Short mmCIF file of C-alpha atoms and ligand atoms in Angstrom, two decimals:
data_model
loop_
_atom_site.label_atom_id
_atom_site.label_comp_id
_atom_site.label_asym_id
_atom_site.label_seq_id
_atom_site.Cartn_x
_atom_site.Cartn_y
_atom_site.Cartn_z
CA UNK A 1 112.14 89.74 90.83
CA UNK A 2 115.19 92.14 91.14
CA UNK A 3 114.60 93.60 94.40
CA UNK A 4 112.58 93.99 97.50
CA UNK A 5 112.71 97.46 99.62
CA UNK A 6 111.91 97.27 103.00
CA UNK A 7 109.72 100.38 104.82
CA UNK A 8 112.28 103.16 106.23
CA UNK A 9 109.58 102.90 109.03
CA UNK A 10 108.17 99.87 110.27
CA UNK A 11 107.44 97.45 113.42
CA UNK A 12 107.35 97.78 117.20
CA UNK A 13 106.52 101.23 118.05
CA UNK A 14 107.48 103.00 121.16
CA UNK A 15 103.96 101.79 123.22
CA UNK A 16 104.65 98.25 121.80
CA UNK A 17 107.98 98.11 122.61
CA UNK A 18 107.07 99.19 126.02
CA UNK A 19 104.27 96.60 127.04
CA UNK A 20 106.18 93.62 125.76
CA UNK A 21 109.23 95.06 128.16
CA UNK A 22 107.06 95.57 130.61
CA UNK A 23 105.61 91.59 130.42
CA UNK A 24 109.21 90.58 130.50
CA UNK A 25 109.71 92.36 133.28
CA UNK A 26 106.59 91.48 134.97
CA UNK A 27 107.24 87.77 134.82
CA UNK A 28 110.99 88.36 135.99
CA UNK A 29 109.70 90.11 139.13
CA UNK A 30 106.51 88.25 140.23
CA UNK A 31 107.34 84.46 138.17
CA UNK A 32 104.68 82.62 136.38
CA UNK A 33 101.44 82.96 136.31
CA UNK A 34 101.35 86.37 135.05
CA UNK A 35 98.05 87.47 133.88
CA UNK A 36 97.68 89.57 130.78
CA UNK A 37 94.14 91.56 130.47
CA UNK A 38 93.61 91.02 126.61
CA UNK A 39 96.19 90.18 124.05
CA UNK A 40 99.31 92.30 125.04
CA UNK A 41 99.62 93.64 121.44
CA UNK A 42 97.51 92.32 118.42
CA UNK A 43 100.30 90.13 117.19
CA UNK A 44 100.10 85.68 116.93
CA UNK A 45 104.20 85.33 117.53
CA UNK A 46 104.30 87.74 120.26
CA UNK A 47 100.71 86.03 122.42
CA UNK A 48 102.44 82.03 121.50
CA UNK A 49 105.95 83.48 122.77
CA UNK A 50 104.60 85.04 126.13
CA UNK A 51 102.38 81.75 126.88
CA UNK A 52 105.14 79.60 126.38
CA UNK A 53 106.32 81.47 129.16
CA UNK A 54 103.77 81.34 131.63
CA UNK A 55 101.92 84.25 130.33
CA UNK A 56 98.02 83.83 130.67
CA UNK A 57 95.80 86.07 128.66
CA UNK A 58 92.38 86.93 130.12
CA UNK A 59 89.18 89.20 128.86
CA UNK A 60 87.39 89.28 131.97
CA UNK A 61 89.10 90.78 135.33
CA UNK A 62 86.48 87.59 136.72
CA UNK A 63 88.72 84.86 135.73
CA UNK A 64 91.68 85.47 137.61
CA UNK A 65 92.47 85.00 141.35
CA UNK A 66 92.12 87.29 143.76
CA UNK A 67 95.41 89.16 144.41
CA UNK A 68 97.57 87.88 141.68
CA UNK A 69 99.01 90.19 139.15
CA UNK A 70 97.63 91.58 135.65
CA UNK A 71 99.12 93.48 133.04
CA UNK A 72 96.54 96.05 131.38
CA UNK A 73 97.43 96.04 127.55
CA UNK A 74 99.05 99.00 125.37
CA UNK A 75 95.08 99.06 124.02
CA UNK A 76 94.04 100.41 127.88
CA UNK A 77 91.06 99.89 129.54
CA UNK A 78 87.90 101.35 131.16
CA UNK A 79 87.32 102.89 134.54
CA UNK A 80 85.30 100.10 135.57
CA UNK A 81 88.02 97.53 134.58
CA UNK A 82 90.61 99.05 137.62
CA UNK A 83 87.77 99.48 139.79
CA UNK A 84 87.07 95.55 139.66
CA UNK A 85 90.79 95.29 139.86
CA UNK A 86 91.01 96.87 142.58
CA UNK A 87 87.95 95.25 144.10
CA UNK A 88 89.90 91.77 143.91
CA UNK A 89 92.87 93.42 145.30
CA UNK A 90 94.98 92.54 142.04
CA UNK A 91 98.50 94.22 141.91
CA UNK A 92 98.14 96.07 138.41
CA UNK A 93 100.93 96.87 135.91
CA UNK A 94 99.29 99.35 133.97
CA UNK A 95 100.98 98.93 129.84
CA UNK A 96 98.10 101.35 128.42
CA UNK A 97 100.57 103.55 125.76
CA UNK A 98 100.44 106.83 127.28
CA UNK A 99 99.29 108.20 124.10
CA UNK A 100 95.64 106.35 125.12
CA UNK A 101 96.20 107.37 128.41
CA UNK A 102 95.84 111.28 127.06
CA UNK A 103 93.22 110.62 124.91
CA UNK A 104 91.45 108.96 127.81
CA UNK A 105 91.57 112.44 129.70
CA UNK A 106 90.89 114.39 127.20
CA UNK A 107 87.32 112.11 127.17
CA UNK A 108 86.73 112.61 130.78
CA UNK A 109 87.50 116.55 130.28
CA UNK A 110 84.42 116.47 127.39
CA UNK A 111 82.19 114.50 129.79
CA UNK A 112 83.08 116.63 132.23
CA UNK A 113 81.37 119.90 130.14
CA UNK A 114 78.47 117.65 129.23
CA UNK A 115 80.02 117.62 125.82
CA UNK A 116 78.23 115.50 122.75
CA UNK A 117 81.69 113.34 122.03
CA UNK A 118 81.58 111.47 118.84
CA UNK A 119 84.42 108.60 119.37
CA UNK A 120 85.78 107.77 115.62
CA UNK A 121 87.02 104.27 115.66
CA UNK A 122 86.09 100.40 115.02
CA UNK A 123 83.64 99.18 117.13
CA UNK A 124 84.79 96.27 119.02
CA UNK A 125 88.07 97.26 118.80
CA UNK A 126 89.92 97.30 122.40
CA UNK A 127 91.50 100.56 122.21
CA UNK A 128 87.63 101.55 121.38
CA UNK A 129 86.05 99.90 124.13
CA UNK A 130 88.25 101.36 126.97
CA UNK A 131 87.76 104.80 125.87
CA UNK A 132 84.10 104.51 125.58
CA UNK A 133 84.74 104.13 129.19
CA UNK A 134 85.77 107.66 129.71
CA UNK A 135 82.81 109.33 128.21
CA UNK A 136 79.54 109.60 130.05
CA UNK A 137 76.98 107.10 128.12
CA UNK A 138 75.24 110.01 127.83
CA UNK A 139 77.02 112.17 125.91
CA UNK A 140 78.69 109.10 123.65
CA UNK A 141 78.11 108.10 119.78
CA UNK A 142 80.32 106.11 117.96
CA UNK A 143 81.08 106.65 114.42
CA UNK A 144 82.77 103.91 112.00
CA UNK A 145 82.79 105.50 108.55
CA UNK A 146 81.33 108.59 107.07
CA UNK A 147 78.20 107.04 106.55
CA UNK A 148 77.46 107.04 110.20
CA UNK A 149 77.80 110.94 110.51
CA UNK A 150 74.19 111.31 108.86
CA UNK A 151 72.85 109.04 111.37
CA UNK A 152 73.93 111.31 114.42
CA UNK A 153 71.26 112.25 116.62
CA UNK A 154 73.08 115.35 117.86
CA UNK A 155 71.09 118.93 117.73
CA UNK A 156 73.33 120.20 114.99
CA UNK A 157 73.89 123.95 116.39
CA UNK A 158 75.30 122.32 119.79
CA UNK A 159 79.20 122.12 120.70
CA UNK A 160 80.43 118.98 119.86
CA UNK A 161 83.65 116.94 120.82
CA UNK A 162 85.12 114.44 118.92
CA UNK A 163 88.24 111.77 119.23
CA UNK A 164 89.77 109.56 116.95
CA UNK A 165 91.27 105.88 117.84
CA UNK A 166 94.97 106.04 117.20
CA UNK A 167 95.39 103.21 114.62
CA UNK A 168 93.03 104.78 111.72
CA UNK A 169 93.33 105.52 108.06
CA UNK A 170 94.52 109.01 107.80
CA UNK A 171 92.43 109.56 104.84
CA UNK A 172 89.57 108.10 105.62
CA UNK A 173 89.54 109.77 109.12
CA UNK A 174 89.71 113.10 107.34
CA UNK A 175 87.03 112.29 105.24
CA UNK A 176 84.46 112.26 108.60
CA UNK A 177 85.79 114.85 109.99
CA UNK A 178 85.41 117.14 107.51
CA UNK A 179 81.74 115.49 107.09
CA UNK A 180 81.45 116.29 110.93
CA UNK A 181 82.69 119.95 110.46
CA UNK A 182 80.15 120.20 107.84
CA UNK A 183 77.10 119.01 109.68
CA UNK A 184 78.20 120.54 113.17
CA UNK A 185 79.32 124.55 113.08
CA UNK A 186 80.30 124.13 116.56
CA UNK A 187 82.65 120.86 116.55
CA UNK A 188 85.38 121.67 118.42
CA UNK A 189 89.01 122.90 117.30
CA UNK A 190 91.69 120.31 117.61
CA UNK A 191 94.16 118.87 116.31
CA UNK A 192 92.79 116.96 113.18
CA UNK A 193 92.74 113.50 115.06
CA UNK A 194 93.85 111.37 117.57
CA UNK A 195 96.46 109.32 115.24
CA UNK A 196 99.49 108.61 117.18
CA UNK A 197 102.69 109.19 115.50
CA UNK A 198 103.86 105.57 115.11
CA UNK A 199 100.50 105.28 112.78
CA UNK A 200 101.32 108.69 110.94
CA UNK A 201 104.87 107.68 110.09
CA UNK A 202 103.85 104.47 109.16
CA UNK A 203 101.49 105.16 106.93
CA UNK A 204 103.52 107.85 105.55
CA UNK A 205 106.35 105.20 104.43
CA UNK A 206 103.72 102.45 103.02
CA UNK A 207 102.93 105.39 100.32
CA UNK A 208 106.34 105.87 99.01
CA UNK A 209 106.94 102.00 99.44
CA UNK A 210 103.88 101.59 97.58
CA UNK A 211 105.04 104.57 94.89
CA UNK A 212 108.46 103.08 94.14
CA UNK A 213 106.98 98.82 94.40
CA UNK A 214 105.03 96.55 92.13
CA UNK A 215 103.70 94.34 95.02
CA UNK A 216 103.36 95.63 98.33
CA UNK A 217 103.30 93.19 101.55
CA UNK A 218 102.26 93.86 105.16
CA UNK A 219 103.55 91.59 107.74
CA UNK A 220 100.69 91.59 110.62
CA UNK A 221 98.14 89.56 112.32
CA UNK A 222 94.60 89.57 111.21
CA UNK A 223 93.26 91.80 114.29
CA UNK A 224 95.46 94.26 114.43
CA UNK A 225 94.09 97.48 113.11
CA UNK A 226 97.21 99.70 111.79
CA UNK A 227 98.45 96.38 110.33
CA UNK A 228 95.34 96.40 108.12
CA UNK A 229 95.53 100.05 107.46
CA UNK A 230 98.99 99.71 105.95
CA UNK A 231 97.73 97.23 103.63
CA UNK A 232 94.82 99.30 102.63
CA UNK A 233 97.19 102.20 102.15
CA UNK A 234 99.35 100.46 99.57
CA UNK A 235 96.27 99.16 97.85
CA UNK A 236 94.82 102.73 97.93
CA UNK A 237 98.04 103.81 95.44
CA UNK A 238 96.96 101.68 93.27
CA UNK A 239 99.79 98.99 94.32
CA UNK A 240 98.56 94.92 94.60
CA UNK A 241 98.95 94.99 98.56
CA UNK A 242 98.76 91.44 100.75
CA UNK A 243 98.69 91.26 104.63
CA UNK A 244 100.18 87.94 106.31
CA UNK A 245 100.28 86.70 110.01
CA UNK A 246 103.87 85.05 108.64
CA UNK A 247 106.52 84.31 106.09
CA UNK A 248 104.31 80.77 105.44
CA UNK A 249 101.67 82.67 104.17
CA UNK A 250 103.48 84.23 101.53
CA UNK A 251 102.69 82.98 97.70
CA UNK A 252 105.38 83.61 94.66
CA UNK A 253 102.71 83.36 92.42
CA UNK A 254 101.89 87.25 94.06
CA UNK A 255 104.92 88.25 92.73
CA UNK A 256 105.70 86.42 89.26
CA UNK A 257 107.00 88.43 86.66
CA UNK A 258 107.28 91.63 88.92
CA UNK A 259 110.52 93.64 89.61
CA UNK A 260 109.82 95.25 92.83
CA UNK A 261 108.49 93.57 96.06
CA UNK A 262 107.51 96.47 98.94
CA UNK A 263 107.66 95.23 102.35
CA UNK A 264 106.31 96.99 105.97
CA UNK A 265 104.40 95.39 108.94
CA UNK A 266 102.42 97.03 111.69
CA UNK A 267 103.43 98.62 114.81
CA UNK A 268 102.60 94.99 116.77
CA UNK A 269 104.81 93.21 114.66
CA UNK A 270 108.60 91.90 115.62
CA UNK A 271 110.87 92.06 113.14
CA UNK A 272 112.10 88.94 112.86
CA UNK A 273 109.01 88.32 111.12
CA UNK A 274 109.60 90.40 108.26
CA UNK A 275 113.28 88.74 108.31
CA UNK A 276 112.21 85.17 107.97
CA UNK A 277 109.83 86.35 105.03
CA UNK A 278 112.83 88.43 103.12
CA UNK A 279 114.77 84.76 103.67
CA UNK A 280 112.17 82.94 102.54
CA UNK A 281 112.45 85.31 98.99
CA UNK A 282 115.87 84.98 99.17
CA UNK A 283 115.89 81.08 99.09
CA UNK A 284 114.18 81.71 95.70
CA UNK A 285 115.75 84.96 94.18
CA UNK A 286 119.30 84.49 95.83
CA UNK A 287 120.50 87.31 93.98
CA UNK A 288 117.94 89.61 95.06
CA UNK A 289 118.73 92.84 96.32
CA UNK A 290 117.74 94.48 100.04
CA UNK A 291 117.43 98.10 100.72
CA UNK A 292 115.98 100.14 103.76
CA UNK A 293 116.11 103.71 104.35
CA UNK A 294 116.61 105.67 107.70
CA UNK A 295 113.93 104.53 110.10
CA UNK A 296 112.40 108.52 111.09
CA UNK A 297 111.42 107.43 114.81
CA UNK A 298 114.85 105.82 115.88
CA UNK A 299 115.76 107.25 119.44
CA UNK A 300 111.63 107.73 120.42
CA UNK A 301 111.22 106.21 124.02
CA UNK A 302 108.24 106.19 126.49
CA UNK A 303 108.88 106.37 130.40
CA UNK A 304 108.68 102.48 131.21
CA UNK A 305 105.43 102.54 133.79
CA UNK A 306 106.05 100.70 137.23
CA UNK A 307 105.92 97.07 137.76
S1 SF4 B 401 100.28 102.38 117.85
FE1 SF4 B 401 100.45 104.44 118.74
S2 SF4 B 401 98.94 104.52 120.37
FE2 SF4 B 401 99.23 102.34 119.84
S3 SF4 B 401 100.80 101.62 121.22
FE3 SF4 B 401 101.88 102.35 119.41
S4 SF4 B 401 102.41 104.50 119.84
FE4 SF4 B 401 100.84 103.87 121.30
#
């Protein structure tokens, strides 16, 4: 192993960056408990650090006291979810990325012209689930993979919306909506997808990581969705690609007799992470070289929402 090159582009994107901030800043201001609607951000380190400090992560709006104060995750949530806020007189700090917070408009403006809105995403997925919220049931269908698109009960000549989750495969988004296009003249004309930025660009770097690396590894949890899309990305170049929650999952015997080791992780992931696991190489290759590039979103900043 000669060297290991680390994504140009990788970790805590700007909507991360922001709901862990605002968490901080939530138990600063208010003190312990904080509750947390769903994991802040699909990341293991950054859920153990925040409960070690009082945090308390919740699914249902049911399980907390009345008046006491939840954070909404970057993910965001469903109409109903703030009205039973609201109904328990909690004090909400809202950390929905504001890039969900336009696609959850741009839902409600489809609903609102009794548009068919096909919603591309994994089911399940919490980003998913709280936009389903903005589309009248119905008008909704949910697609997963192209497969679904000749299950759509839709009369084919009608107009038809669609929106994308933000974490998805590029690729394999275009692949159904091009297979939507196909099957519905009137599908509306939009920007390709919904994929925010932070997945774009890191996507884009996985596939010259993967280009110029023999092994490519993904530091990210097992739920988080553009974590698992990087991995997929590498593997889709034809590159042996691994995803792990930490360095302690990494194996040498991935890398034996290899030159190059690749290494990103997902927008949910801090970087010390990928730190401990270029250490942990280093203990064993201490000769090994490091290189980075120019990270293309340095400087990108959301508003920080009120706490
Ligand atoms: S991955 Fe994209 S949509 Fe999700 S929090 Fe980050 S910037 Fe926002």
């Amino acid at each position: 192993m000669k060297k290991i090159i680390l994504a140009h582009t990788q970790g805590f994107c700007a909507g991360v960056s922001n709901a862990v901030d605002v968490v901080n800043m939530a138990l600063e201001k208010y003190g312990k408990p904080i509750y947390v609607r769903h994991q802040i951000v699909h990341n293991t380190w950054v859920i153990e650090d925040f409960e070690k400090k009082g945090v308390v992560f919740i699914e249902n709006i049911g399980d907390v006291p009345n008046k006491s104060v939840v954070v909404f995750s970057a993910h965001g949530v469903s109409p109903g979810i703030y009205k039973e806020a609201q109904d328990k007189k909690i004090h909400v700090v809202d950390a929905t990325c504001p890039l969900v917070k336009k696609i959850h408009r741009q839902a409600n403006r489809y609903s609102d012209r009794k548009m068919p809105t096909i919603l591309i995403g994994h089911k399940g997925h919490q980003e998913l689930v709280g936009t389903s919220g903005y589309v009248d049931k119905e008008f909704l269908h949910i697609v997963e993979d192209v497969h679904d698109v000749d299950k759509l009960e839709i009369d084919e000549n009608e107009s038809v919306a669609f929106i994308t989750q933000t974490t998805l495969s590029i690729s394999d988004t275009s692949e159904i909506v091009d297979k939507l296009r196909e099957k519905f003249p009137n599908l509306n004309k939009r920007p390709k997808n919904d994929i925010c930025y932070a997945t774009q660009n890191r996507q884009d770097a996985v596939l010259e990581l993967a280009k110029e690396s023999d092994v490519v590894v993904i530091c990210g949890s097992p739920n988080s969705s553009n974590s698992n899309r990087l991995r997929e990305t590498a593997e889709k170049c034809g590159t042996d690609a691994y995803i792990i929650d930490s360095e302690k999952e990494f194996e040498f015997e991935w890398i034996e007799g290899k030159s190059v080791l690749g290494i990103s992780s997902g927008a949910s992931v801090p970087r010390y992470i990928v730190d401990q696991l270029v250490a942990r190489v280093r203990e064993r290759y201490p000769l090994i070289g490091v290189s980075e590039g120019e990270d293309v979103e340095a400087g990108i900043q959301f508003p920080l929402p009120l706490v």
